[in-house]
Backbone as a chain_set.jsonl record, in Angstrom:
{"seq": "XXXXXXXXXXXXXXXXXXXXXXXXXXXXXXXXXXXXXXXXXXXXXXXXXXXXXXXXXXXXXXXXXXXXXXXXXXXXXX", "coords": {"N": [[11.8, -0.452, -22.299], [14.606, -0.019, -20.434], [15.791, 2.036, -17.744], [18.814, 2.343, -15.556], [19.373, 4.254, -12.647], [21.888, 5.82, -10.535], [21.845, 6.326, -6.617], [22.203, 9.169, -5.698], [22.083, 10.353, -8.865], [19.407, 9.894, -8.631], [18.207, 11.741, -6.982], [19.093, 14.486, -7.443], [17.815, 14.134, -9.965], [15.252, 13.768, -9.706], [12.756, 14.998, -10.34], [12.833, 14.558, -13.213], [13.058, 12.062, -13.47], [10.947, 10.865, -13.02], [8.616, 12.099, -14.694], [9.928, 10.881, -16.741], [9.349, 8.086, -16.325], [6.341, 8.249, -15.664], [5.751, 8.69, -18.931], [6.604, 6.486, -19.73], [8.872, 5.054, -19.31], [11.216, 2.58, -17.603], [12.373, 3.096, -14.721], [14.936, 2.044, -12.572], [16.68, 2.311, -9.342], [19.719, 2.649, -8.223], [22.375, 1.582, -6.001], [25.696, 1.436, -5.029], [25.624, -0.049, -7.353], [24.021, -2.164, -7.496], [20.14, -2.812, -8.522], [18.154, -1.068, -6.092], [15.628, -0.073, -5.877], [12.415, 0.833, -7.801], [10.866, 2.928, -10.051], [7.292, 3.301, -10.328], [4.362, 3.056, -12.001], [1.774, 4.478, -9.88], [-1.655, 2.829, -9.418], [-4.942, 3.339, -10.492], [-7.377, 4.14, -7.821], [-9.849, 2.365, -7.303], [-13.082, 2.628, -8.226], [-15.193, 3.931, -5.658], [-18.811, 2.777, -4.766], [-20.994, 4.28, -3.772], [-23.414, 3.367, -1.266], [-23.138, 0.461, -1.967], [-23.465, -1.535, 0.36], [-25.949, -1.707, 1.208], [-29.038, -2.163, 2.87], [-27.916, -4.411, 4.195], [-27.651, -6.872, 6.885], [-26.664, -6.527, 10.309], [-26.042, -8.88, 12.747], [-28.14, -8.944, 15.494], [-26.862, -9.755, 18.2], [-24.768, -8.871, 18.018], [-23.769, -6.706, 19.261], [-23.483, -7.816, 21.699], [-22.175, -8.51, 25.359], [-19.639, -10.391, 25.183], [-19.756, -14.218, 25.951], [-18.921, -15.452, 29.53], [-17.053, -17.773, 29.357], [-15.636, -16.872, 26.711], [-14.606, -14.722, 27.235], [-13.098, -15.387, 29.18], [-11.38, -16.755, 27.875], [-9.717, -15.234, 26.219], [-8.867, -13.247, 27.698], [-7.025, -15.256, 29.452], [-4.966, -15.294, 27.095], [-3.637, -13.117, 27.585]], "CA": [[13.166, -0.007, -22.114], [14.933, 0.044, -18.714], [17.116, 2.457, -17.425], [19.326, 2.387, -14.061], [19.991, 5.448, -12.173], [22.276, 5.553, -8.945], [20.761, 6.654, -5.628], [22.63, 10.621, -6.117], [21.347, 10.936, -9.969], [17.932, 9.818, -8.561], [18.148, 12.586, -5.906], [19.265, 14.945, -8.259], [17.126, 14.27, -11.442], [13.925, 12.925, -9.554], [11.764, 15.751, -11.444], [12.482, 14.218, -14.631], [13.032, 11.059, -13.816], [9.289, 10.81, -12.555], [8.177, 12.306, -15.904], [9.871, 9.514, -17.873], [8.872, 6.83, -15.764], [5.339, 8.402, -16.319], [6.004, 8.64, -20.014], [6.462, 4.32, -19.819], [10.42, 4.225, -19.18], [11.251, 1.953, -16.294], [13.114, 3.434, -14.072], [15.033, 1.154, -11.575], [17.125, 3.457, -9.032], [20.458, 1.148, -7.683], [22.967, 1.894, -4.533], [26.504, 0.581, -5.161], [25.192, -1.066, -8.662], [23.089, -2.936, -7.331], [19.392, -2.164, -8.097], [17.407, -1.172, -4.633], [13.945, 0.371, -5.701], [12.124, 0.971, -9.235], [9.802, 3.588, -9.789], [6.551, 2.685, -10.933], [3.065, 4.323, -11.406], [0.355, 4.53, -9.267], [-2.815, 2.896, -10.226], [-6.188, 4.543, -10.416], [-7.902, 3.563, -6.935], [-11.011, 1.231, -7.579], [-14.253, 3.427, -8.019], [-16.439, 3.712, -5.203], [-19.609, 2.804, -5.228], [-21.933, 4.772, -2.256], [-24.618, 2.193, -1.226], [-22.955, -0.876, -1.759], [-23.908, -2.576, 1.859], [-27.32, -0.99, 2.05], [-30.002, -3.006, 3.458], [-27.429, -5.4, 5.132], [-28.234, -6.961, 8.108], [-25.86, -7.099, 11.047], [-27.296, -9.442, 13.548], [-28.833, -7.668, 16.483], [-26.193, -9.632, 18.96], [-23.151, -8.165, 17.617], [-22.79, -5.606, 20.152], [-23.855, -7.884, 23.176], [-20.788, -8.583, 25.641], [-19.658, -12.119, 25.423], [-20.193, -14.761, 27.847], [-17.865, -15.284, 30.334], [-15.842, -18.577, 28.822], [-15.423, -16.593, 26.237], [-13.959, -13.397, 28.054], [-12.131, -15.725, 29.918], [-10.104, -17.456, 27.037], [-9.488, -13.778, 25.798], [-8.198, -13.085, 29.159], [-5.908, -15.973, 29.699], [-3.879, -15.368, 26.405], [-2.934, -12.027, 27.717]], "C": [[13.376, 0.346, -20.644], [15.965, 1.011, -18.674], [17.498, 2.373, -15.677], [19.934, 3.835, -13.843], [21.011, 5.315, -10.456], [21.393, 6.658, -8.117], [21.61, 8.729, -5.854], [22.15, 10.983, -7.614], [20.075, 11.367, -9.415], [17.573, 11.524, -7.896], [17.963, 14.437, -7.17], [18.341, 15.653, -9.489], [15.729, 13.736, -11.24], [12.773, 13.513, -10.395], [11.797, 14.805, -12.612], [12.762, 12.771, -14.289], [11.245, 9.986, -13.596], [8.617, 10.916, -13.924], [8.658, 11.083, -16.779], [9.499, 8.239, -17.637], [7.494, 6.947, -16.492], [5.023, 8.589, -17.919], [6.143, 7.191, -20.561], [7.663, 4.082, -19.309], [10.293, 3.634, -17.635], [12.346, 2.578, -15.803], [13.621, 2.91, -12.525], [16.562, 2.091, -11.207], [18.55, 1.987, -8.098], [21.446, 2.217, -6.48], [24.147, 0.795, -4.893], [26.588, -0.347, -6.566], [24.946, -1.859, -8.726], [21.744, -2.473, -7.236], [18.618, -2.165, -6.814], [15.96, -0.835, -4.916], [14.331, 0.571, -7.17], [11.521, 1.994, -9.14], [8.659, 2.69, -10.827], [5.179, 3.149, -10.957], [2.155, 3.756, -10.568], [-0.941, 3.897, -9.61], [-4.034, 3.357, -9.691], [-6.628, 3.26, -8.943], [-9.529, 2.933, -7.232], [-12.269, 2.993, -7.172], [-15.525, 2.807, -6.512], [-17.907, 3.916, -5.038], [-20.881, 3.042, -3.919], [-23.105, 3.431, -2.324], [-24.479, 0.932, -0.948], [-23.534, -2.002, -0.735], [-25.525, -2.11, 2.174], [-28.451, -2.167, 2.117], [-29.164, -4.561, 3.941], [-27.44, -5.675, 6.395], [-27.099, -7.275, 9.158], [-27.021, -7.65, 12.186], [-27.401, -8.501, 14.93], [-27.463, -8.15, 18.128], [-24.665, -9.421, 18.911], [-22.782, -7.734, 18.394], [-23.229, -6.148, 21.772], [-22.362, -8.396, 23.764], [-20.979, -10.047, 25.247], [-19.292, -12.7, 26.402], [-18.895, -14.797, 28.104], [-16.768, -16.776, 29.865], [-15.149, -17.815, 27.961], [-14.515, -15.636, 26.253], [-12.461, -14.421, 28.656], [-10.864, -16.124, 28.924], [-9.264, -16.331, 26.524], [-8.492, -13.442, 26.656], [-6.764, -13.637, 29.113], [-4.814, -15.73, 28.434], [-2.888, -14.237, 26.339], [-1.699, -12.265, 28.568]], "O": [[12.566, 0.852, -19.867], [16.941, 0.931, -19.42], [16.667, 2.349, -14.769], [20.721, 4.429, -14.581], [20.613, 4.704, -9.465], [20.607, 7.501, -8.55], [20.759, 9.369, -6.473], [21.731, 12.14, -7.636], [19.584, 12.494, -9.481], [16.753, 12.292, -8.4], [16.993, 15.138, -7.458], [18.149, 16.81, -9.862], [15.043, 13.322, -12.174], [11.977, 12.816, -11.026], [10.738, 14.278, -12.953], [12.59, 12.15, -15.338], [10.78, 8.902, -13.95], [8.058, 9.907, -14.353], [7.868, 10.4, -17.43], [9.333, 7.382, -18.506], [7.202, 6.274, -17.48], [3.813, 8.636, -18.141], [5.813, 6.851, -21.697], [7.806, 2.975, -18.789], [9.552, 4.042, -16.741], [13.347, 2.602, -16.519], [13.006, 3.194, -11.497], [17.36, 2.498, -12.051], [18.306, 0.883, -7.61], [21.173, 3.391, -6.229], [23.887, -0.399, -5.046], [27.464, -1.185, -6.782], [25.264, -2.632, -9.63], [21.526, -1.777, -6.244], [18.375, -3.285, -6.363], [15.101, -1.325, -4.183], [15.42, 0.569, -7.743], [11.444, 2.326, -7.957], [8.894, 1.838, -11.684], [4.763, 3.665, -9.919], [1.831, 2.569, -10.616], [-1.532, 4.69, -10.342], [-4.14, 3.734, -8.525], [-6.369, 2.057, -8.921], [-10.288, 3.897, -7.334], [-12.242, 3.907, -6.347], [-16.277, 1.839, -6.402], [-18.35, 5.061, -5.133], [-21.484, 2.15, -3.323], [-23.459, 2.769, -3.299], [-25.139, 0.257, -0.158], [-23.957, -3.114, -1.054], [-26.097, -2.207, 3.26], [-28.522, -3.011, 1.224], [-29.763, -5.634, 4.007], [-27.236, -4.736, 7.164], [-26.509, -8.332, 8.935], [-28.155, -7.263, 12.468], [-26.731, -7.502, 15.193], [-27.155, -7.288, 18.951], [-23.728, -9.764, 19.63], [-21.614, -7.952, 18.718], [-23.327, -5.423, 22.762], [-21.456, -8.669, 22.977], [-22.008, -10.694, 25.052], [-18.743, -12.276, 27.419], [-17.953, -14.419, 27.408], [-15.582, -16.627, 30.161], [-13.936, -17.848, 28.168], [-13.633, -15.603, 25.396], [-11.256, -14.193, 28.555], [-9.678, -15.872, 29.139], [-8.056, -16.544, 26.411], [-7.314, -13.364, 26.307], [-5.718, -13.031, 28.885], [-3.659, -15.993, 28.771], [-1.878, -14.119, 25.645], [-0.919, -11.341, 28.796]]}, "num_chains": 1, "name": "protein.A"}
């Protein structure tokens, strides 16, 4: 079930209109009666998992400068 609210209800009634969104209702918020934004929940952020990269190898010349064509092309597109 959908409901439309204008942008002054929203303002207004955002407490509860948060709660019924979170409750399942869709709540799509309009400007002129046309809708502009919905609300919509949040989802849970992905579990992380400490460790993941451990014993990965970055290679040892990662942090050397680079040569000078290289610098240079860098250079020139500035």
């Amino acid at each position: 079930m959908s409901r439309q609210v204008n942008i002054h209800e929203a303002k207004t009634q955002f407490s509860q209109l948060v709660d019924r969104e979170h409750a399942g209702e869709e709540i799509v918020v309009a400007k002129d009666g046309e809708p502009w934004a919905k609300l919509v929940p949040l989802s849970a952020p992905p579990d992380r998992q400490p460790g993941l990269l451990k014993g990965l190898r970055i290679d040892p010349a990662f942090d050397e400068p680079l040569p000078d064509e290289e610098l240079d092309a860098w250079n020139a597109s500035r």
